[in-house]
Tab-separated table of C-alpha atoms in Angstrom:
chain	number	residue	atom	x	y	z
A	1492	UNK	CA	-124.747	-96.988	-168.172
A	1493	UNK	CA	-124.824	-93.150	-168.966
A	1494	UNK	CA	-124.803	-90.554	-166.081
A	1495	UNK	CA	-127.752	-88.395	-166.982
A	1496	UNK	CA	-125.904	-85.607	-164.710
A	1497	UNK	CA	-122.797	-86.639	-166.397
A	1498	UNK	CA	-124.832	-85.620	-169.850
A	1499	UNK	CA	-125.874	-82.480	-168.110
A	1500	UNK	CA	-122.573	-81.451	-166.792
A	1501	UNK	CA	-121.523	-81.965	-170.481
A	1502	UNK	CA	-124.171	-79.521	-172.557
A	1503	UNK	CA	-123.957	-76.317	-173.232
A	1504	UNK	CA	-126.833	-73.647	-174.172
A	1505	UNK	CA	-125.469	-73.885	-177.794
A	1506	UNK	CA	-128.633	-73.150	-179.975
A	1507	UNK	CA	-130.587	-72.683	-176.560
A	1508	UNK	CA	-132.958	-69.676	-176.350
A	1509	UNK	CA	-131.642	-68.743	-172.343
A	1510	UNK	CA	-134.104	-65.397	-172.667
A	1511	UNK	CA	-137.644	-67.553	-173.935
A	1512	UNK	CA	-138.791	-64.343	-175.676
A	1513	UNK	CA	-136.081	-63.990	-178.507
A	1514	UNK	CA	-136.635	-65.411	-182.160
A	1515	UNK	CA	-134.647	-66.144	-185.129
A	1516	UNK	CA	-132.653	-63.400	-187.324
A	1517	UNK	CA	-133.044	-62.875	-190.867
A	1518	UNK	CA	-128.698	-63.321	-193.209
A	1519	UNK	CA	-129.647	-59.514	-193.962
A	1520	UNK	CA	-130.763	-58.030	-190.735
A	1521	UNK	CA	-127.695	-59.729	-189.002
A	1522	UNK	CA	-124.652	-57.342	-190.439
A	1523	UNK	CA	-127.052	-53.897	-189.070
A	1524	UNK	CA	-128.076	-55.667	-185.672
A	1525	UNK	CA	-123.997	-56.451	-185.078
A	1526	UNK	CA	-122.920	-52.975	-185.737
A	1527	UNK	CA	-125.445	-51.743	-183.142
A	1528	UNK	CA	-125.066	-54.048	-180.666
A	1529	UNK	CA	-121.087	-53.317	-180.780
A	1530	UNK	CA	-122.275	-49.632	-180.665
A	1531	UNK	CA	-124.078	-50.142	-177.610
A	1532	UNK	CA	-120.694	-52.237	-176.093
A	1533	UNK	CA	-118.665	-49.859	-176.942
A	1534	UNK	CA	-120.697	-46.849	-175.006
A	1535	UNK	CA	-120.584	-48.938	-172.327
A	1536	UNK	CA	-116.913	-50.332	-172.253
A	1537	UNK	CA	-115.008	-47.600	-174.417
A	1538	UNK	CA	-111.719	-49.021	-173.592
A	1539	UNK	CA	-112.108	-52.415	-174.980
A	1540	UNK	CA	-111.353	-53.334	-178.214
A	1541	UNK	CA	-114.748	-55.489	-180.059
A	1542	UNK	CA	-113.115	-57.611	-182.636
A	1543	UNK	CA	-115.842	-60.201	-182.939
A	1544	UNK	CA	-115.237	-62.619	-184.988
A	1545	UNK	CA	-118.854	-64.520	-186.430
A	1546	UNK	CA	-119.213	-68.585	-185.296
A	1547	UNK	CA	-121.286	-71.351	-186.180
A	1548	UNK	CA	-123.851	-70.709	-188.770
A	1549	UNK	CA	-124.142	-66.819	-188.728
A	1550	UNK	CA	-124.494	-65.638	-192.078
A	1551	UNK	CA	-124.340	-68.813	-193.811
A	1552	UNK	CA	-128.233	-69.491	-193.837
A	1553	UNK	CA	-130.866	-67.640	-194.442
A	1554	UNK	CA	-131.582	-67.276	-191.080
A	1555	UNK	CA	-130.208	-68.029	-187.884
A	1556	UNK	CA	-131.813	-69.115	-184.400
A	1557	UNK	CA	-129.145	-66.375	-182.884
A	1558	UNK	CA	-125.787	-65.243	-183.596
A	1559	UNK	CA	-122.897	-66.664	-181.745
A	1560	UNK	CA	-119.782	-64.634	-181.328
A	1561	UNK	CA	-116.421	-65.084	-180.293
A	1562	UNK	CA	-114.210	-62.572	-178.264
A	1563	UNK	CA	-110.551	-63.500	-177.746
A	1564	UNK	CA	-109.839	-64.192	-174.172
A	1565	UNK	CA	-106.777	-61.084	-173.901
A	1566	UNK	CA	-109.481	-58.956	-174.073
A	1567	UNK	CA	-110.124	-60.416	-170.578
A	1568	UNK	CA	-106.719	-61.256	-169.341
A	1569	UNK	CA	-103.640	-60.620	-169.324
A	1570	UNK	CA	-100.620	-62.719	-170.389
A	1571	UNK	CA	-100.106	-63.130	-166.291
A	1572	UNK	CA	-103.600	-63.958	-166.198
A	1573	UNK	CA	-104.246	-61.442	-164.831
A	1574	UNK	CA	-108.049	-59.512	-165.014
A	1575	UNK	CA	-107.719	-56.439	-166.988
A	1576	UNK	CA	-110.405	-54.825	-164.561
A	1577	UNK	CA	-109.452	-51.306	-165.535
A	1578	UNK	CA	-110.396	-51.791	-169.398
A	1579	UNK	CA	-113.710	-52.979	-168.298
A	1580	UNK	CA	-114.549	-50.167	-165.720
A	1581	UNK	CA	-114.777	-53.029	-162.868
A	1582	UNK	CA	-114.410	-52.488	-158.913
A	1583	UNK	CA	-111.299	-54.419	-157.966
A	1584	UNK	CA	-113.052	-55.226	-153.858
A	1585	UNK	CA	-116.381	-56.041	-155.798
A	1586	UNK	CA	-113.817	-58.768	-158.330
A	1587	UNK	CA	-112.344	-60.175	-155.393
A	1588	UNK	CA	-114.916	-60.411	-153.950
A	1589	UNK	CA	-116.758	-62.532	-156.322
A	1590	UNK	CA	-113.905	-64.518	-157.293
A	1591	UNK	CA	-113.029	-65.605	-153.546
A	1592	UNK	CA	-116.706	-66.841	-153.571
A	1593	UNK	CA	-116.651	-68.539	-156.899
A	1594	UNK	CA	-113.164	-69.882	-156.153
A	1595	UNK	CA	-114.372	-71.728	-152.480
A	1596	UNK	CA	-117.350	-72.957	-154.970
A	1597	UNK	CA	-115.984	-74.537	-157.997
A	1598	UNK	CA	-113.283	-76.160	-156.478
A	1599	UNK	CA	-112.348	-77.913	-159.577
A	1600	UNK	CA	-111.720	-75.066	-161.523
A	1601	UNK	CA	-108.312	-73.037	-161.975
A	1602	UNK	CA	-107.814	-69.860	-160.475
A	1603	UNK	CA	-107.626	-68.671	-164.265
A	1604	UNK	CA	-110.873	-69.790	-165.039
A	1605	UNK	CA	-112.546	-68.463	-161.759
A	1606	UNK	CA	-110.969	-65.333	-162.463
A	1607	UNK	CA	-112.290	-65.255	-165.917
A	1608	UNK	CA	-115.649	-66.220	-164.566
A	1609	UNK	CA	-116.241	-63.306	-161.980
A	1610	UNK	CA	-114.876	-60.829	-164.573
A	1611	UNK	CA	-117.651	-62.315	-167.195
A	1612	UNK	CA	-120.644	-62.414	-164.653
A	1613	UNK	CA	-119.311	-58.470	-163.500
A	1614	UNK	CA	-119.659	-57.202	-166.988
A	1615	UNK	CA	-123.011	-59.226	-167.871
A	1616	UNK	CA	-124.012	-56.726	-164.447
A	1617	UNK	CA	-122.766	-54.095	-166.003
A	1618	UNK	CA	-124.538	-54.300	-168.822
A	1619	UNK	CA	-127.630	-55.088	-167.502
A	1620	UNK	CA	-127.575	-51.665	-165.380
A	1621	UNK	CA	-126.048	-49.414	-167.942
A	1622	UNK	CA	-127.792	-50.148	-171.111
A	1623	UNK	CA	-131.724	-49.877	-171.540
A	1624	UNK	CA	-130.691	-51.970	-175.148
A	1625	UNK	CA	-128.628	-54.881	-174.020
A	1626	UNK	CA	-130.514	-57.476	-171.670
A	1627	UNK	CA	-128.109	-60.036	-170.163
A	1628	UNK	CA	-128.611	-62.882	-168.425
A	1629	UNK	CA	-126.294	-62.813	-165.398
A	1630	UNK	CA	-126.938	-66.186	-163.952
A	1631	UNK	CA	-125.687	-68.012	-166.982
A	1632	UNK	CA	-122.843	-65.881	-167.417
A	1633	UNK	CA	-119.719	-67.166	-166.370
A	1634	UNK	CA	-119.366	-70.195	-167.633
A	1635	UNK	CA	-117.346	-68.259	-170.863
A	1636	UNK	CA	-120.140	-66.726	-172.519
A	1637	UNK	CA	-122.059	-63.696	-172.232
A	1638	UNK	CA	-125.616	-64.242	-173.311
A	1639	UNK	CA	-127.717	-61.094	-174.234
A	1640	UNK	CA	-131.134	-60.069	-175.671
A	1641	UNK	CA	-130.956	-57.729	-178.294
A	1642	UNK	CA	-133.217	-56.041	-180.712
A	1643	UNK	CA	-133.111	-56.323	-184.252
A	1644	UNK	CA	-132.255	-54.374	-186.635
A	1645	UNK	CA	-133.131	-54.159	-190.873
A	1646	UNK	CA	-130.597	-52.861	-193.499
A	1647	UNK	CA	-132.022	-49.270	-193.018
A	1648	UNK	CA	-130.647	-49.309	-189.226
A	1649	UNK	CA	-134.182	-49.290	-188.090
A	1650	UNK	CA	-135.639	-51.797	-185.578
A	1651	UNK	CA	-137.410	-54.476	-186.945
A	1652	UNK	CA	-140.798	-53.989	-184.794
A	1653	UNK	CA	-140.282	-55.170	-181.506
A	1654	UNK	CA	-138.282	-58.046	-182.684
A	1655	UNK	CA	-135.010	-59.109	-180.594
A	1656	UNK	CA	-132.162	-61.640	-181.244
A	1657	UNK	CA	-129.984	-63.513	-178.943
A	1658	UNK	CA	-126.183	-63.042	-179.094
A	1659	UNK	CA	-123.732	-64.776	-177.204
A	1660	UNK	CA	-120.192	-64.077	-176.918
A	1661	UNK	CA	-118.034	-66.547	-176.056
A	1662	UNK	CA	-114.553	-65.842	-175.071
A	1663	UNK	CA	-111.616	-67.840	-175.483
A	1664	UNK	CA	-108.663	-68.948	-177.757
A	1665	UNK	CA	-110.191	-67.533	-181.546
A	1666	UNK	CA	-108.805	-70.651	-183.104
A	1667	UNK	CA	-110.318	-73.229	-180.397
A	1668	UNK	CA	-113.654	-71.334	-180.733
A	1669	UNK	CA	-113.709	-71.423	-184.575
A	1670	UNK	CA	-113.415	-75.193	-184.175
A	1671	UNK	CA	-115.288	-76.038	-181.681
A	1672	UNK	CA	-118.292	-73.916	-183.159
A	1673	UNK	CA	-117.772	-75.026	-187.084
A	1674	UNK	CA	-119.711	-76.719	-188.858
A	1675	UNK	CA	-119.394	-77.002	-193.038
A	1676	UNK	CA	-122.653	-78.543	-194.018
A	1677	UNK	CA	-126.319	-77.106	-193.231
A	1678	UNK	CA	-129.080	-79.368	-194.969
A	1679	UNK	CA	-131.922	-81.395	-194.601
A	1680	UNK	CA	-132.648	-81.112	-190.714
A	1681	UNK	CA	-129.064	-80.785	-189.585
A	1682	UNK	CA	-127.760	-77.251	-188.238
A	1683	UNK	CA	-123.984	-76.294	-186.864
A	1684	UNK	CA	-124.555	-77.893	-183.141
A	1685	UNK	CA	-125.636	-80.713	-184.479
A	1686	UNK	CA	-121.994	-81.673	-185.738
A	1687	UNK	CA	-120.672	-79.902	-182.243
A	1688	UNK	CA	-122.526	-82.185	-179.925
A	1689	UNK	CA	-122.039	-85.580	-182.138
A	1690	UNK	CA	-118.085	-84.441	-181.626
A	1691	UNK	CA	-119.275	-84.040	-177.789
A	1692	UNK	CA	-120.529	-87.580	-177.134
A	1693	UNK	CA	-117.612	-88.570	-179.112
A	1694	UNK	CA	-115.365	-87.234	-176.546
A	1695	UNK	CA	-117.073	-87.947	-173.725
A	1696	UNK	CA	-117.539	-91.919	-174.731
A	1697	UNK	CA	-113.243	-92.265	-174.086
A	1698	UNK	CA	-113.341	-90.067	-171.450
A	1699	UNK	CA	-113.056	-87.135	-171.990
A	1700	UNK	CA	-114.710	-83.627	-171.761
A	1701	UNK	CA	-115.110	-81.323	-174.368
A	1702	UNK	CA	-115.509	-77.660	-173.459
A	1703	UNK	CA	-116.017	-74.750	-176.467
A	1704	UNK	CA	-114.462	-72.149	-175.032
A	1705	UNK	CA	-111.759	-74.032	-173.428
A	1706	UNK	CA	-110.712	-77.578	-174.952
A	1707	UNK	CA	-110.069	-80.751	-173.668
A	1708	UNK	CA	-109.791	-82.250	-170.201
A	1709	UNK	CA	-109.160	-86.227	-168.827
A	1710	UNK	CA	-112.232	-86.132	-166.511
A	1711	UNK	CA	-110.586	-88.667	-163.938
A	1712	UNK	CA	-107.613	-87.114	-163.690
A	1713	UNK	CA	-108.498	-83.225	-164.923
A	1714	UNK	CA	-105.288	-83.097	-167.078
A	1715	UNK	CA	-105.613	-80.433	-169.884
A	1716	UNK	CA	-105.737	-82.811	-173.189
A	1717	UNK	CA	-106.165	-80.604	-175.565
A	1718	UNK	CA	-106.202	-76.312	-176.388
A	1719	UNK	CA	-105.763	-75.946	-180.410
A	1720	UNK	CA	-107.687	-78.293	-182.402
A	1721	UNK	CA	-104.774	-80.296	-183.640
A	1722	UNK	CA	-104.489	-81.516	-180.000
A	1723	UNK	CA	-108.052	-82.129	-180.057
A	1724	UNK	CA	-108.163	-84.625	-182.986
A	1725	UNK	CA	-105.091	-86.671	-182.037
A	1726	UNK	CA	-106.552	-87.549	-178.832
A	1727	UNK	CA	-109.847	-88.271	-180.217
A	1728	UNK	CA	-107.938	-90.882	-183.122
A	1729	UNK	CA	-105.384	-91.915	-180.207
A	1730	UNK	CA	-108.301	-93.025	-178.193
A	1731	UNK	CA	-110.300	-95.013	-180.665
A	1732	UNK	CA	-107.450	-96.222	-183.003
A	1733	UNK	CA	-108.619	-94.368	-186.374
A	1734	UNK	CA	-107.359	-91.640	-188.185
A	1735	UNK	CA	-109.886	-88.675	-188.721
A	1736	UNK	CA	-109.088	-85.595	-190.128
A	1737	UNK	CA	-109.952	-82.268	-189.588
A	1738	UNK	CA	-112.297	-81.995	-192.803
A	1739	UNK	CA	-114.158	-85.026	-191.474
A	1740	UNK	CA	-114.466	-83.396	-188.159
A	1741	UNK	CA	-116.323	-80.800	-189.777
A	1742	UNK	CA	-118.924	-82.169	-191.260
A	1743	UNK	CA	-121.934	-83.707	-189.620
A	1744	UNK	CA	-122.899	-86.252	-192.238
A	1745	UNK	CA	-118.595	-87.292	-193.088
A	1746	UNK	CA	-117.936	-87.586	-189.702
A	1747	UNK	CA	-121.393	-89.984	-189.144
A	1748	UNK	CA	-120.293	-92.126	-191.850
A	1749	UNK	CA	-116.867	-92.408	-190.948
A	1750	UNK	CA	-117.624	-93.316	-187.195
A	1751	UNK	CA	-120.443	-95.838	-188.487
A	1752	UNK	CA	-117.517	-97.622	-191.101
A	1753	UNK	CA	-114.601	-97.686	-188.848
A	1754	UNK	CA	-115.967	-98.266	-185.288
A	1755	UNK	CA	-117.061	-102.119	-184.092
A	1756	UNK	CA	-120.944	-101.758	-182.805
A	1757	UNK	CA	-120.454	-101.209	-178.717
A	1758	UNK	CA	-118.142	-98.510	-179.408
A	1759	UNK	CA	-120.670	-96.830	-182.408
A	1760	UNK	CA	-124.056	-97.349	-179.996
A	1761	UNK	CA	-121.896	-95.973	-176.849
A	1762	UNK	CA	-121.552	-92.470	-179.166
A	1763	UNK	CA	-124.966	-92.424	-180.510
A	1764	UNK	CA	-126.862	-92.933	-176.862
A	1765	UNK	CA	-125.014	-90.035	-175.565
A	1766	UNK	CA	-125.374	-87.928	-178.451
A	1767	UNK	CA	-128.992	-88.945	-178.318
A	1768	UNK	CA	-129.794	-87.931	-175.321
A	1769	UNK	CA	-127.977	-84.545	-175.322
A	1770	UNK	CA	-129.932	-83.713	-177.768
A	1771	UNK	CA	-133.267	-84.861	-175.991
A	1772	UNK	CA	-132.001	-81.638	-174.003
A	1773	UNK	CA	-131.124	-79.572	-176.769
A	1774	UNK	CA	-133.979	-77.546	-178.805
A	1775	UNK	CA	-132.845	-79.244	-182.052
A	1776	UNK	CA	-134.346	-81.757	-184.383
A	1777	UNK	CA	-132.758	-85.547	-184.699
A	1778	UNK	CA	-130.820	-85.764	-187.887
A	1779	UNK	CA	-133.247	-87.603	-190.037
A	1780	UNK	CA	-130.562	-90.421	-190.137
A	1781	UNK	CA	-130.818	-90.910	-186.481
A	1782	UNK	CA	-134.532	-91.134	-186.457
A	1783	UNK	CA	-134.882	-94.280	-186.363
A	1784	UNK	CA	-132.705	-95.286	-183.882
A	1785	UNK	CA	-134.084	-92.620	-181.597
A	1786	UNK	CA	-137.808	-94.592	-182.086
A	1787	UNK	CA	-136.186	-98.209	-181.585
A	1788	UNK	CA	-133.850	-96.823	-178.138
A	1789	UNK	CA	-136.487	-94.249	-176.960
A	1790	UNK	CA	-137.456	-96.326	-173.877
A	1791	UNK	CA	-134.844	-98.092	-173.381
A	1792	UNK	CA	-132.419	-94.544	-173.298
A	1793	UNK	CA	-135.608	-92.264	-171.815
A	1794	UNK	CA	-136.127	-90.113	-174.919
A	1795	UNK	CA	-138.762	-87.489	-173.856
A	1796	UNK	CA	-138.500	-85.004	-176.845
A	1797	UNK	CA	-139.515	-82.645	-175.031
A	1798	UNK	CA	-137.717	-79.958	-177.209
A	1799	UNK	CA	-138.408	-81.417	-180.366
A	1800	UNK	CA	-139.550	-78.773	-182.785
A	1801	UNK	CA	-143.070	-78.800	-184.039
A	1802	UNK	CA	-142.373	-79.868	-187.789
A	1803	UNK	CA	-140.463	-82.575	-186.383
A	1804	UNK	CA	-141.264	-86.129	-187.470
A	1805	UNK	CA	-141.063	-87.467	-183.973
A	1806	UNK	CA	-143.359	-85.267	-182.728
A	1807	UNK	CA	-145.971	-87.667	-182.179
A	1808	UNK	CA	-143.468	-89.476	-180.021
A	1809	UNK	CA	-143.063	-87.293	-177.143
A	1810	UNK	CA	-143.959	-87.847	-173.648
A	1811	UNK	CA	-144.829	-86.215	-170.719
């Protein structure tokens, strides 16, 4: 039987709107809203260094729901692992603070990662008291993103009404992040999470948790699995005896097919009722290809589709 919490514990607010007033960002007003928005950073935190680099499916559509970015993580921390509290402009008795109360309350995390997390929620403070143009959301932060509310901006640098866009930036290891966020293939109903979270169930079916700004963990034991994505897809074809590749892991519709031809029944159904029902919580279509599993196992798994998007065909399915 699947944990529901479990499922929780597992999602992310990938393709989430965390602000409920943003909306979707034209491929040509994304290149002028980025160069503002780092503007705006870097008037805030002149001594860091914004090398963004783009994830998921910014710039590859003609629009995008928001743009996901990824930060490396030595922008954060040092080699030591150490906070680098100076390059920020943080309070070091306001950091330790924080971190000693994060640290007594996520007792499963390393001091690393607490670290990281009081830095993250700090600056997503900051941010929210020293620019009228950046809107964060400090509760969320923490968890290794940063999600803020940001206005648009057309090819002229001129706001686009009052329009705004939200941008997360996710900080990590740049190749884990690439990975993690990738996708290849955007058609039909099927966007970039859509591949993320299928890999996600896939994971967490053997045993495993999959975290995008982190990697890998055993989630009996809390062993570190995986940090690179070459890790990553040797435990996932160690665990279920097959031999997938990384271009396969990249694309939504390969990697369906593969799992569907080289996996006996149990094992497939296991994947597809937890990928199911992360994205009942998940404002995404089904892949059409799923939808009619989702109407046979909607009872029997608790499908609400509650998030379903209007145009979708299993609208007329939802429940209360």
């Amino acid at each position: 039987m699947i944990s529901l919490l479990g499922i929780f514990k597992e999602l992310i607010l990938e393709g989430g709107n965390v602000f409920g007033t943003t909306s979707p960002i034209k491929k040509e007003y994304i290149k002028p809203t980025l160069e503002k928005f780092t503007k705006e950073l870097k008037r805030v935190f002149p001594k860091v260094d914004f090398k963004f680099n783009t994830l998921g499916s910014v710039g590859k559509k003609d629009e995008s729901g928001d743009i996901d970015l990824a930060l490396s993580v030595d922008q954060f921390m040092s080699k030591d692992g150490e906070p680098l509290l100076d390059k920020w402009g943080l309070d070091t008795k306001e950091f330790e603070a924080l971190f000693e109360k994060i640290r007594k309350r996520a007792k499963t995390a390393s001091e690393a990662q607490s670290k990281l997390r009081a830095m993250l929620e700090l600056i997503a403070a900051k941010l929210e008291e020293s620019s009228d143009f950046i809107t964060t959301d400090i509760k969320a932060a923490g968890g290794g993103s940063i999600f803020c509310n940001f206005n648009q901006y057309n090819e002229k640098g001129e706001e686009v009404g009052d329009i705004s866009v939200q941008i997360d930036i996710n900080v990590g290891n740049l190749d884990w992040l690439n990975f993690s966020y990738y996708s290849n293939t955007y058609k039909d109903n099927v966007k970039g999470l859509h591949r993320t979270q299928l890999m996600l169930a896939m994971f967490a079916e053997v045993g495993l948790s999959f975290n995008h700004n982190r990697g890998v963990t055993d989630k009996e034991t809390g062993e570190v699995v995986a940090t690179n994505p070459q890790e990553a897809i040797q435990a996932l074809n160690q665990k279920y005896g097959v031999k997938i590749t990384q271009d396969i892991l990249n694309d939504y519709f390969e990697l369906m097919d593969y799992i569907k031809d080289n996996l006996p029944t149990d094992k497939l159904n296991g994947i597809l009722d937890r990928y199911l029902k992360i994205l009942d919580s998940t404002r995404a279509d089904i892949p059409n290809d799923l939808q009619q599993y989702w109407i046979d196992n909607q009872d029997r798994l608790g499908l609400k589709g509650k998030f379903l998007p209007d145009n979708s065909n299993l609208t007329k399915y939802k429940t209360a």
